[in-house]
Amino acid sequence: MKRTISINPTKPQYITVTNLSYAQIDYWFGHARMDLKLDIIFPEEHTEKKYPCIVWICGGGWLSMDKSVHMAYLAKLALEGFVVASVQYRTSNEASYPSQIQDVKAGIRYLKAHSERYHIDIERIGIMGDSAGGYLTAMAAFDNDKSLDVGAYLDCSSEVKAACMWYPPTNLAKFMNANPVSAEKLMLGAELSNKKSALESSPVNFVRENLPASLIIHGTNDNTVPFSQGEELYEKLNSFGNDVELIAIDGADHADEHFFQDEIWSEILSFFKKKL
């Protein structure tokens, strides 16, 4: 059977660039420099059209991360009309807090500085991450301390318009137990690994009015980051009158298959389409 199909293209072709250097930072006890990388999916447009952008922050207990691990899922968001960028950050064996947040904010500034190249609408940037990446998502969205903006493109703001957090640690003070090598203590560093400083370095400590729109997704059976952590952030954001929603996934554990079903990605897509 022979068929001829006439098509009037209405969607752009998308390009994926991997291991793109976005910042250079101190490494190996300050005696070396290293490039931070990002992966980006963006439309190959020959017009001035701009698209909203979603920045993805990978989890891994701040001990390890792979910015490319969920690109198959993130590509779904790109095909729905978003530029999607997955940003590398230093892990806790490379640098301690707040280096991770500084790295994420440097990635956001880079994307804004190169918005023409990647067809990004700088007024419509959202951020999303899972677990440790969910913590960094919240901190990057809520903590606008200018001292966290270090490096290049300082004329660009690192602020975002919307944040989606998957099973995020939101009150680190509640993880400060006797274990001297817990993921939280390693990330914060020895001088910060007590309950008082841990709380001061937690998303719940930065909640105030007029924060970016927030979506929290958390499993009710999370054995790594208790569901109560997501609830605590939701309740505090809500008490200040912020635009926030909590999706509780019944029976879901930490980072399990529940989070990669179409129903959840439809919720994420709907959130960013409404808020960006």
Short mmCIF file of C-alpha atoms in Angstrom, two decimals:
data_model
loop_
_atom_site.label_atom_id
_atom_site.label_comp_id
_atom_site.label_asym_id
_atom_site.label_seq_id
_atom_site.Cartn_x
_atom_site.Cartn_y
_atom_site.Cartn_z
CA MET A 1 0.00 0.00 0.00
CA LYS A 2 1.28 3.41 -0.97
CA ARG A 3 0.18 6.52 0.91
CA THR A 4 0.96 10.21 0.57
CA ILE A 5 0.52 12.42 3.62
CA SER A 6 0.44 16.20 3.58
CA ILE A 7 1.75 17.82 6.76
CA ASN A 8 1.82 21.43 7.83
CA PRO A 9 4.48 21.44 10.60
CA THR A 10 3.31 23.26 13.73
CA LYS A 11 5.84 21.95 16.25
CA PRO A 12 9.59 22.63 16.22
CA GLN A 13 12.27 20.01 16.03
CA TYR A 14 14.05 19.61 19.37
CA ILE A 15 17.79 19.44 19.92
CA THR A 16 19.50 17.74 22.87
CA VAL A 17 22.88 18.99 24.01
CA THR A 18 24.71 16.99 26.70
CA ASN A 19 27.64 17.88 28.93
CA LEU A 20 27.43 21.56 28.17
CA SER A 21 29.73 23.54 30.51
CA TYR A 22 27.81 26.21 32.42
CA ALA A 23 30.22 27.18 35.21
CA GLN A 24 33.74 26.66 36.47
CA ILE A 25 34.20 26.18 40.19
CA ASP A 26 36.81 25.31 42.82
CA TYR A 27 37.62 21.61 43.14
CA TRP A 28 39.93 19.33 45.15
CA PHE A 29 40.32 21.46 48.26
CA GLY A 30 40.60 24.64 46.21
CA HIS A 31 43.72 23.47 44.38
CA ALA A 32 41.95 22.78 41.07
CA ARG A 33 39.08 23.98 38.94
CA MET A 34 36.33 21.93 37.34
CA ASP A 35 33.55 22.54 34.85
CA LEU A 36 29.95 21.99 35.90
CA LYS A 37 27.80 20.52 33.15
CA LEU A 38 24.19 20.56 32.11
CA ASP A 39 22.03 18.69 29.61
CA ILE A 40 19.44 20.71 27.72
CA ILE A 41 16.60 19.96 25.33
CA PHE A 42 15.50 23.01 23.36
CA PRO A 43 13.60 23.80 20.14
CA GLU A 44 15.44 24.43 16.91
CA GLU A 45 13.55 27.59 16.05
CA HIS A 46 14.29 30.13 13.35
CA THR A 47 11.95 32.66 14.89
CA GLU A 48 12.05 34.79 18.05
CA LYS A 49 9.53 32.59 19.84
CA LYS A 50 10.36 31.91 23.50
CA TYR A 51 9.41 28.93 25.65
CA PRO A 52 9.07 28.34 29.39
CA CYS A 53 11.96 26.42 30.92
CA ILE A 54 12.03 23.67 33.56
CA VAL A 55 15.32 23.09 35.40
CA TRP A 56 15.74 19.55 36.75
CA ILE A 57 17.84 18.79 39.87
CA CYS A 58 18.77 15.14 40.35
CA GLY A 59 18.68 13.48 43.76
CA GLY A 60 21.09 11.02 45.34
CA GLY A 61 21.49 11.95 48.99
CA TRP A 62 23.88 14.76 48.00
CA LEU A 63 26.41 11.89 47.73
CA SER A 64 26.04 11.10 44.05
CA MET A 65 24.07 12.41 41.12
CA ASP A 66 23.60 11.81 37.41
CA LYS A 67 22.07 14.71 35.54
CA SER A 68 21.18 12.48 32.57
CA VAL A 69 19.37 9.73 34.44
CA HIS A 70 15.78 10.89 33.79
CA MET A 71 16.16 12.47 30.36
CA ALA A 72 13.71 9.99 28.85
CA TYR A 73 10.98 11.36 31.13
CA LEU A 74 12.10 14.96 30.90
CA ALA A 75 11.89 14.72 27.12
CA LYS A 76 8.12 14.31 27.53
CA LEU A 77 7.99 17.79 29.04
CA ALA A 78 10.09 19.19 26.21
CA LEU A 79 7.72 17.75 23.63
CA GLU A 80 4.87 19.55 25.41
CA GLY A 81 6.47 22.94 24.79
CA PHE A 82 9.14 23.42 27.46
CA VAL A 83 12.86 23.89 27.32
CA VAL A 84 14.25 21.37 29.81
CA ALA A 85 17.69 21.59 31.43
CA SER A 86 19.23 19.12 33.89
CA VAL A 87 21.94 20.72 36.01
CA GLN A 88 24.98 19.16 37.68
CA TYR A 89 26.01 20.25 41.18
CA ARG A 90 28.86 19.33 43.50
CA THR A 91 28.19 16.38 45.78
CA SER A 92 29.02 16.33 49.49
CA ASN A 93 32.37 14.61 48.96
CA GLU A 94 33.36 17.53 46.70
CA ALA A 95 31.99 20.48 48.65
CA SER A 96 29.64 21.19 51.54
CA TYR A 97 26.62 23.45 51.94
CA PRO A 98 25.83 25.92 50.43
CA SER A 99 27.95 24.99 47.39
CA GLN A 100 25.16 22.80 45.99
CA ILE A 101 22.66 25.68 46.02
CA GLN A 102 25.25 28.03 44.54
CA ASP A 103 25.77 25.58 41.68
CA VAL A 104 22.04 25.28 40.97
CA LYS A 105 21.64 29.05 40.98
CA ALA A 106 24.64 29.38 38.64
CA GLY A 107 22.87 27.04 36.24
CA ILE A 108 19.73 29.15 36.32
CA ARG A 109 21.73 32.32 35.64
CA TYR A 110 23.53 30.63 32.74
CA LEU A 111 20.22 29.68 31.14
CA LYS A 112 18.90 33.21 31.50
CA ALA A 113 22.11 34.70 30.11
CA HIS A 114 21.83 32.42 27.05
CA SER A 115 18.07 32.67 26.69
CA GLU A 116 18.31 33.82 23.06
CA ARG A 117 20.34 30.76 22.10
CA TYR A 118 17.96 28.31 23.76
CA HIS A 119 14.67 30.18 23.12
CA ILE A 120 13.93 30.58 26.85
CA ASP A 121 11.43 33.04 28.26
CA ILE A 122 13.36 34.22 31.32
CA GLU A 123 10.14 35.29 33.05
CA ARG A 124 8.85 31.70 32.94
CA ILE A 125 11.46 29.47 34.57
CA GLY A 126 10.51 26.66 36.91
CA ILE A 127 12.59 24.19 38.88
CA MET A 128 12.00 20.56 39.85
CA GLY A 129 13.95 17.86 41.65
CA ASP A 130 13.69 14.63 43.60
CA SER A 131 14.81 13.85 47.16
CA ALA A 132 18.11 15.71 47.71
CA GLY A 133 17.26 17.45 44.45
CA GLY A 134 13.88 18.31 45.92
CA TYR A 135 15.65 19.94 48.86
CA LEU A 136 17.84 21.94 46.46
CA THR A 137 14.77 22.83 44.41
CA ALA A 138 13.08 24.31 47.48
CA MET A 139 16.20 26.10 48.67
CA ALA A 140 16.94 27.58 45.25
CA ALA A 141 13.33 28.77 44.98
CA PHE A 142 12.91 30.10 48.53
CA ASP A 143 16.36 31.39 49.57
CA ASN A 144 17.12 34.55 47.60
CA ASP A 145 20.17 35.53 49.64
CA LYS A 146 22.39 37.34 47.13
CA SER A 147 25.50 35.76 48.64
CA LEU A 148 24.42 32.49 47.06
CA ASP A 149 24.89 34.00 43.61
CA VAL A 150 28.57 33.55 42.90
CA GLY A 151 30.50 33.17 39.68
CA ALA A 152 29.47 34.33 36.23
CA TYR A 153 26.39 36.12 34.85
CA LEU A 154 25.68 37.96 38.08
CA ASP A 155 23.64 40.51 36.14
CA CYS A 156 21.02 37.76 35.76
CA SER A 157 18.67 36.79 38.57
CA SER A 158 18.55 33.20 39.82
CA GLU A 159 14.92 33.53 40.90
CA VAL A 160 12.29 31.15 39.53
CA LYS A 161 8.53 31.33 39.14
CA ALA A 162 7.46 27.80 40.13
CA ALA A 163 8.93 24.82 42.00
CA CYS A 164 8.00 21.14 42.02
CA MET A 165 9.54 19.04 44.78
CA TRP A 166 9.47 15.24 44.88
CA TYR A 167 9.71 13.67 48.37
CA PRO A 168 11.95 16.51 49.64
CA PRO A 169 13.78 16.69 52.97
CA THR A 170 12.33 19.94 54.28
CA ASN A 171 13.42 20.06 57.94
CA LEU A 172 16.97 18.72 58.29
CA ALA A 173 16.91 19.16 62.06
CA LYS A 174 14.67 16.10 62.28
CA PHE A 175 17.39 13.99 60.63
CA MET A 176 20.13 15.01 63.06
CA ASN A 177 20.62 11.72 64.89
CA ALA A 178 23.68 10.01 66.36
CA ASN A 179 24.92 8.78 62.99
CA PRO A 180 28.08 10.86 62.31
CA VAL A 181 28.06 10.06 58.58
CA SER A 182 24.41 10.61 57.69
CA ALA A 183 23.79 12.11 54.27
CA GLU A 184 22.47 15.30 55.83
CA LYS A 185 25.52 15.80 58.08
CA LEU A 186 27.92 15.11 55.22
CA MET A 187 26.18 17.69 53.06
CA LEU A 188 26.04 20.36 55.77
CA GLY A 189 29.60 19.80 56.97
CA ALA A 190 30.81 19.35 60.53
CA GLU A 191 30.27 22.96 61.57
CA LEU A 192 26.60 22.84 60.58
CA SER A 193 25.63 19.32 61.61
CA ASN A 194 23.61 20.18 64.72
CA LYS A 195 19.88 20.67 65.06
CA LYS A 196 19.93 24.46 65.26
CA SER A 197 22.07 25.03 62.20
CA ALA A 198 20.33 22.20 60.34
CA LEU A 199 16.97 23.92 60.84
CA GLU A 200 18.46 27.22 59.69
CA SER A 201 19.60 25.46 56.50
CA SER A 202 16.21 23.88 55.80
CA PRO A 203 13.45 24.90 53.36
CA VAL A 204 10.93 25.36 56.19
CA ASN A 205 13.15 28.09 57.61
CA PHE A 206 12.82 30.18 54.45
CA VAL A 207 9.03 30.13 54.11
CA ARG A 208 7.43 33.56 53.91
CA GLU A 209 4.78 35.29 51.82
CA ASN A 210 4.84 35.56 48.03
CA LEU A 211 7.05 32.58 47.27
CA PRO A 212 6.99 30.81 43.88
CA ALA A 213 4.05 28.51 43.21
CA SER A 214 4.87 25.09 44.68
CA LEU A 215 3.88 21.50 44.04
CA ILE A 216 5.01 18.85 46.55
CA ILE A 217 4.74 15.18 45.55
CA HIS A 218 5.35 12.64 48.31
CA GLY A 219 4.60 8.98 48.96
CA THR A 220 2.70 8.13 52.13
CA ASN A 221 4.93 5.10 52.76
CA ASP A 222 8.29 6.81 52.30
CA ASN A 223 10.87 5.01 54.44
CA THR A 224 13.75 7.36 53.57
CA VAL A 225 12.25 10.85 53.75
CA PRO A 226 9.08 10.58 55.85
CA PHE A 227 5.84 11.86 54.34
CA SER A 228 5.63 14.23 57.31
CA GLN A 229 8.51 16.21 55.78
CA GLY A 230 6.42 17.07 52.74
CA GLU A 231 3.40 17.77 54.94
CA GLU A 232 5.38 20.15 57.15
CA LEU A 233 6.51 22.25 54.19
CA TYR A 234 3.00 22.24 52.71
CA GLU A 235 1.41 23.39 55.95
CA LYS A 236 3.91 26.18 56.49
CA LEU A 237 3.66 27.45 52.90
CA ASN A 238 -0.10 27.35 53.17
CA SER A 239 -0.08 29.23 56.48
CA PHE A 240 1.65 32.16 54.76
CA GLY A 241 -0.92 32.21 51.98
CA ASN A 242 1.36 30.82 49.28
CA ASP A 243 0.18 29.00 46.16
CA VAL A 244 0.95 25.40 47.13
CA GLU A 245 -0.42 21.91 46.49
CA LEU A 246 0.56 18.59 48.07
CA ILE A 247 -0.04 15.38 46.12
CA ALA A 248 0.12 12.38 48.45
CA ILE A 249 0.67 9.13 46.57
CA ASP A 250 -1.00 6.41 48.58
CA GLY A 251 1.39 3.60 49.53
CA ALA A 252 4.36 4.94 47.56
CA ASP A 253 7.86 4.53 48.96
CA HIS A 254 10.87 6.73 48.24
CA ALA A 255 11.60 7.16 44.51
CA ASP A 256 9.68 4.04 43.54
CA GLU A 257 7.78 3.27 40.35
CA HIS A 258 4.72 5.28 41.41
CA PHE A 259 6.49 8.52 40.46
CA PHE A 260 7.09 7.47 36.86
CA GLN A 261 3.52 6.70 35.90
CA ASP A 262 1.61 8.80 33.37
CA GLU A 263 -0.77 10.10 36.04
CA ILE A 264 2.05 11.82 37.94
CA TRP A 265 3.68 13.28 34.85
CA SER A 266 0.29 14.62 33.77
CA GLU A 267 0.02 16.39 37.14
CA ILE A 268 3.53 17.85 36.74
CA LEU A 269 2.80 18.98 33.19
CA SER A 270 -0.47 20.60 34.26
CA PHE A 271 1.24 22.40 37.14
CA PHE A 272 3.96 23.95 34.99
CA LYS A 273 1.57 24.84 32.17
CA LYS A 274 -0.59 26.75 34.66
CA LYS A 275 2.19 28.43 36.64
CA LEU A 276 4.73 29.29 33.94
#
